[in-house]
Short mmCIF file of C-alpha atoms and ligand atoms in Angstrom, two decimals:
data_model
loop_
_atom_site.label_atom_id
_atom_site.label_comp_id
_atom_site.label_asym_id
_atom_site.label_seq_id
_atom_site.Cartn_x
_atom_site.Cartn_y
_atom_site.Cartn_z
CA MET A 1 0.08 0.18 -0.03
CA GLY A 2 1.25 3.53 -0.91
CA ASP A 3 0.49 6.63 -2.10
CA LEU A 4 -2.52 6.82 -4.42
CA ILE A 5 -2.80 8.96 -6.93
CA LEU A 6 -5.77 9.42 -9.61
CA THR A 7 -4.96 10.66 -13.03
CA THR A 8 -7.41 11.77 -15.41
CA PHE A 9 -7.49 13.95 -18.02
CA ASP A 10 -6.16 17.43 -18.07
CA TRP A 11 -9.20 18.81 -20.02
CA VAL A 12 -12.63 17.82 -22.09
CA PRO A 13 -15.33 19.73 -23.47
CA GLU A 14 -18.15 20.83 -21.86
CA THR A 15 -20.65 18.54 -21.84
CA PRO A 16 -18.91 15.33 -20.34
CA ARG A 17 -17.70 17.81 -17.45
CA GLY A 18 -19.30 16.32 -14.12
CA TYR A 19 -19.36 12.70 -15.75
CA VAL A 20 -15.84 11.63 -16.43
CA ARG A 21 -15.52 8.20 -14.94
CA ASP A 22 -12.39 9.56 -12.39
CA ILE A 23 -15.77 10.63 -10.20
CA ARG A 24 -16.53 7.37 -9.33
CA VAL A 25 -12.73 7.05 -8.05
CA ARG A 26 -12.75 10.82 -6.68
CA TRP A 27 -16.17 9.54 -4.95
CA ALA A 28 -15.14 6.33 -3.45
CA LEU A 29 -11.77 8.09 -1.76
CA GLU A 30 -13.79 10.85 -0.49
CA GLU A 31 -15.96 8.32 1.24
CA ALA A 32 -12.95 6.34 2.80
CA GLY A 33 -11.18 9.34 3.57
CA LEU A 34 -8.26 8.58 1.84
CA PRO A 35 -6.20 11.05 0.75
CA TYR A 36 -4.96 10.94 -2.58
CA ARG A 37 -3.21 13.50 -5.39
CA VAL A 38 -4.89 14.09 -9.14
CA ASN A 39 -2.45 13.90 -11.76
CA SER A 40 -3.55 15.10 -15.15
CA THR A 41 -2.56 13.54 -18.32
CA SER A 42 -3.20 14.93 -22.04
CA PHE A 43 -6.51 14.48 -23.74
CA ARG A 44 -5.55 15.67 -27.10
CA ALA A 45 -2.36 14.03 -27.30
CA ARG A 46 -2.03 10.25 -25.53
CA ASP A 47 1.60 9.13 -25.61
CA PRO A 48 2.69 5.56 -24.98
CA GLY A 49 2.73 6.24 -20.92
CA HIS A 50 -0.93 6.61 -21.01
CA PHE A 51 -1.26 3.23 -22.74
CA ALA A 52 0.76 1.75 -20.36
CA HIS A 53 -1.91 2.40 -17.90
CA GLN A 54 -4.64 2.51 -19.74
CA PRO A 55 -4.58 0.29 -22.74
CA PHE A 56 -7.56 1.70 -24.23
CA GLY A 57 -6.08 5.51 -23.73
CA GLN A 58 -9.18 6.10 -21.52
CA VAL A 59 -9.33 7.56 -17.88
CA PRO A 60 -9.33 6.96 -15.10
CA TRP A 61 -6.40 5.12 -13.51
CA LEU A 62 -5.05 4.58 -9.85
CA THR A 63 -1.85 4.02 -8.81
CA ASP A 64 -1.07 2.63 -5.60
CA GLY A 65 2.48 2.71 -4.61
CA ASP A 66 3.75 0.28 -7.00
CA ILE A 67 0.40 -1.03 -8.34
CA SER A 68 -1.42 0.50 -11.35
CA ILE A 69 -5.12 -0.15 -11.89
CA PHE A 70 -7.40 0.91 -14.54
CA GLU A 71 -11.47 0.47 -15.16
CA SER A 72 -13.67 2.32 -12.84
CA GLY A 73 -15.29 -1.36 -11.78
CA ALA A 74 -11.37 -2.69 -10.41
CA ILE A 75 -10.63 0.14 -8.83
CA LEU A 76 -13.13 0.67 -6.73
CA LEU A 77 -13.09 -3.01 -5.99
CA HIS A 78 -9.59 -2.13 -5.25
CA LEU A 79 -10.54 0.65 -2.53
CA GLY A 80 -12.85 -1.13 -1.08
CA ASN A 81 -10.34 -3.57 -0.02
CA ARG A 82 -9.04 -0.99 1.90
CA SER A 83 -11.33 0.55 3.37
CA ASP A 84 -14.88 -0.81 5.17
CA ALA A 85 -16.83 2.73 4.37
CA LEU A 86 -17.07 0.78 0.70
CA MET A 87 -17.41 -2.70 1.54
CA PRO A 88 -19.75 -4.32 3.87
CA ALA A 89 -17.11 -6.44 6.48
CA ASP A 90 -18.89 -9.61 6.01
CA PRO A 91 -18.72 -12.32 3.54
CA ARG A 92 -22.49 -12.00 2.43
CA GLY A 93 -22.21 -8.16 1.86
CA ARG A 94 -19.19 -8.34 0.05
CA ASN A 95 -20.33 -10.66 -2.21
CA GLU A 96 -23.61 -8.66 -2.79
CA ALA A 97 -21.68 -5.00 -3.26
CA THR A 98 -19.08 -7.51 -5.85
CA GLU A 99 -22.24 -8.49 -7.81
CA TRP A 100 -24.51 -5.31 -7.77
CA LEU A 101 -21.26 -3.50 -9.03
CA PHE A 102 -20.43 -6.02 -11.72
CA ALA A 103 -24.87 -5.62 -12.60
CA ALA A 104 -24.26 -1.92 -12.56
CA LEU A 105 -21.35 -2.22 -15.21
CA ASN A 106 -22.14 -5.13 -17.08
CA SER A 107 -26.15 -5.13 -17.16
CA VAL A 108 -27.20 -1.54 -16.61
CA GLU A 109 -24.18 0.33 -18.25
CA MET A 110 -23.78 -1.94 -21.26
CA ALA A 111 -27.47 -0.78 -22.16
CA SER A 112 -27.44 2.67 -20.69
CA LEU A 113 -23.95 4.12 -22.36
CA PRO A 114 -25.08 3.10 -26.28
CA TRP A 115 -28.72 4.66 -25.33
CA SER A 116 -27.36 7.96 -23.79
CA ILE A 117 -25.18 8.20 -27.26
CA PHE A 118 -27.72 7.24 -29.08
CA VAL A 119 -29.89 10.30 -27.13
CA PHE A 120 -27.05 12.59 -27.34
CA SER A 121 -26.41 12.35 -31.26
CA GLY A 122 -30.20 12.60 -31.79
CA GLU A 123 -30.67 9.43 -33.52
CA THR A 124 -33.97 8.81 -31.39
CA GLY A 125 -37.60 8.55 -33.03
CA ASP A 126 -38.30 5.78 -35.60
CA ALA A 127 -34.88 4.27 -36.16
CA PRO A 128 -35.28 0.44 -35.35
CA GLY A 129 -32.05 0.49 -33.85
CA TRP A 130 -33.33 2.78 -31.12
CA LYS A 131 -36.17 1.38 -30.60
CA ARG A 132 -34.66 -2.00 -30.10
CA LEU A 133 -31.73 -0.11 -27.84
CA ASP A 134 -34.62 1.63 -25.66
CA GLN A 135 -36.69 -1.24 -24.98
CA PHE A 136 -33.23 -2.91 -23.84
CA LEU A 137 -32.95 -0.16 -21.16
CA LYS A 138 -36.32 -0.05 -20.27
CA ALA A 139 -36.01 -3.66 -19.71
CA ARG A 140 -33.27 -3.41 -17.17
CA LEU A 141 -34.76 -0.34 -15.36
CA GLN A 142 -37.96 -2.27 -14.97
CA HIS A 143 -36.25 -4.95 -12.85
CA LEU A 144 -34.04 -2.65 -11.15
CA GLU A 145 -37.09 -0.31 -9.77
CA PRO A 146 -38.66 -3.13 -7.76
CA VAL A 147 -35.13 -3.58 -5.97
CA LEU A 148 -34.02 -0.13 -5.14
CA ALA A 149 -37.84 0.51 -4.01
CA ARG A 150 -37.17 -2.06 -1.09
CA ARG A 151 -34.15 -0.74 0.09
CA GLU A 152 -31.70 2.32 0.70
CA TRP A 153 -28.63 0.70 -0.70
CA LEU A 154 -27.44 -2.33 -3.04
CA ALA A 155 -25.82 -4.72 -0.35
CA GLY A 156 -27.41 -3.05 2.92
CA SER A 157 -25.00 -0.22 3.55
CA PHE A 158 -23.28 2.03 1.13
CA SER A 159 -20.87 0.77 -0.57
CA VAL A 160 -18.82 0.84 -4.18
CA ALA A 161 -21.74 -0.54 -6.11
CA ASP A 162 -23.66 2.24 -5.21
CA ILE A 163 -20.94 4.53 -6.09
CA VAL A 164 -21.26 2.43 -9.64
CA MET A 165 -25.15 1.83 -10.10
CA SER A 166 -25.90 5.52 -9.09
CA ASP A 167 -23.25 6.62 -11.04
CA VAL A 168 -24.43 4.44 -14.67
CA LEU A 169 -28.05 5.93 -13.79
CA ARG A 170 -27.54 9.57 -13.16
CA LEU A 171 -26.14 9.90 -16.84
CA VAL A 172 -29.33 8.12 -17.94
CA ASP A 173 -31.35 10.74 -15.76
CA ARG A 174 -29.47 13.25 -17.44
CA PHE A 175 -31.47 12.82 -20.28
CA ASP A 176 -34.40 12.34 -18.21
CA GLY A 177 -34.93 8.34 -19.28
CA LEU A 178 -35.38 7.71 -15.12
CA ALA A 179 -39.01 9.72 -15.42
CA ALA A 180 -40.85 6.05 -15.30
CA HIS A 181 -39.21 4.79 -12.62
CA PRO A 182 -39.38 6.72 -9.69
CA ALA A 183 -37.34 4.61 -7.21
CA CYS A 184 -34.42 4.74 -9.83
CA ARG A 185 -34.47 8.19 -9.65
CA ASP A 186 -34.90 8.95 -5.98
CA TYR A 187 -31.76 6.60 -5.41
CA VAL A 188 -29.45 8.86 -7.75
CA THR A 189 -31.13 11.75 -5.51
CA ARG A 190 -30.00 10.31 -2.49
CA ALA A 191 -26.82 9.17 -3.62
CA THR A 192 -25.81 12.28 -4.84
CA ALA A 193 -27.10 13.70 -1.94
CA ARG A 194 -24.11 12.39 -0.27
CA PRO A 195 -21.11 14.83 0.44
CA SER A 196 -18.92 12.92 -0.69
CA PHE A 197 -20.55 13.19 -3.96
CA VAL A 198 -20.96 16.88 -3.96
CA LYS A 199 -17.21 17.10 -3.58
CA ALA A 200 -16.16 14.41 -6.10
CA HIS A 201 -18.23 16.50 -8.39
CA ALA A 202 -16.90 20.16 -7.26
CA ASP A 203 -13.59 18.89 -7.55
CA GLN A 204 -13.58 17.47 -10.80
CA MET A 205 -15.65 20.60 -12.15
CA ALA A 206 -13.03 22.96 -10.46
CA HIS A 207 -10.20 20.14 -12.13
CA PHE A 208 -11.59 20.69 -16.03
CA ALA A 209 -12.46 24.47 -15.41
CA ALA A 210 -8.86 25.22 -14.06
CA ALA A 211 -7.25 23.90 -17.41
CA ALA A 212 -10.00 25.41 -19.84
N1 GSH B 301 -15.02 1.08 -18.55
C1 GSH B 301 -13.95 2.32 -18.14
C2 GSH B 301 -14.48 3.18 -19.43
C3 GSH B 301 -13.65 4.35 -19.03
C4 GSH B 301 -14.18 5.48 -20.13
O1 GSH B 301 -14.97 5.34 -21.29
N2 GSH B 301 -13.33 7.06 -20.02
C5 GSH B 301 -14.00 8.14 -20.43
C6 GSH B 301 -14.44 9.31 -20.11
S1 GSH B 301 -15.39 8.81 -18.78
C7 GSH B 301 -12.73 7.97 -21.67
O2 GSH B 301 -11.20 7.80 -21.21
N3 GSH B 301 -12.88 8.60 -22.95
C8 GSH B 301 -12.16 9.08 -24.14
C9 GSH B 301 -11.70 7.75 -24.90
O3 GSH B 301 -12.95 6.90 -24.80
O4 GSH B 301 -11.24 8.42 -25.71
C10 GSH B 301 -13.73 2.95 -17.11
O5 GSH B 301 -15.31 2.60 -16.32
O6 GSH B 301 -12.90 3.04 -16.30
#
């Protein structure tokens, strides 16, 4: 275990600000009260050093001493092992947090991300591809809705699963995709009201504004 350094872009266009995935890591680090530094890597010129840490030339990545980790889900699981504020202590709760973290990425975000790209590009309406994608996401939300109506947090206490799931749903909410799913929307509201999210969001906005 060493110094924690989170790397994100030095700059991004206005639209993704507040939604760049380093926010998940900032949020987790704030929840855990772990000290960390933020480094920048060039958005416009991605050099071999960047690809050595993140093979797709994306952000974020985290270094913990001489360990370098990419993929926001993997980073959060790593941090979950460092803090009980991020993972329940008991094995059943830890497994629940892990399965819901994967569900957020692999069952919900895999539908919500292409959905939001379609919405953002204005490719909605009657296009068959869009309709299929919209139904696909709605099916996921329809099943998530009763789960979130029954519980405050996915794994009993607040965990890394809630950071990822609420961040995934936040982007859907940005494009009003949660209108028919009030429990999902309330969940996003209570997750993003947490002081650690508020700080992480403000810090990301300040980071990119400083580079503008
Ligand atoms: N699955 C990756 C996705 C990372 C990702 O999409 N990062 C975006 C910023 S939020 C990025 O680097 N976009 C620039 C690009 O794809 O070239 C993770 O969760 O860490």
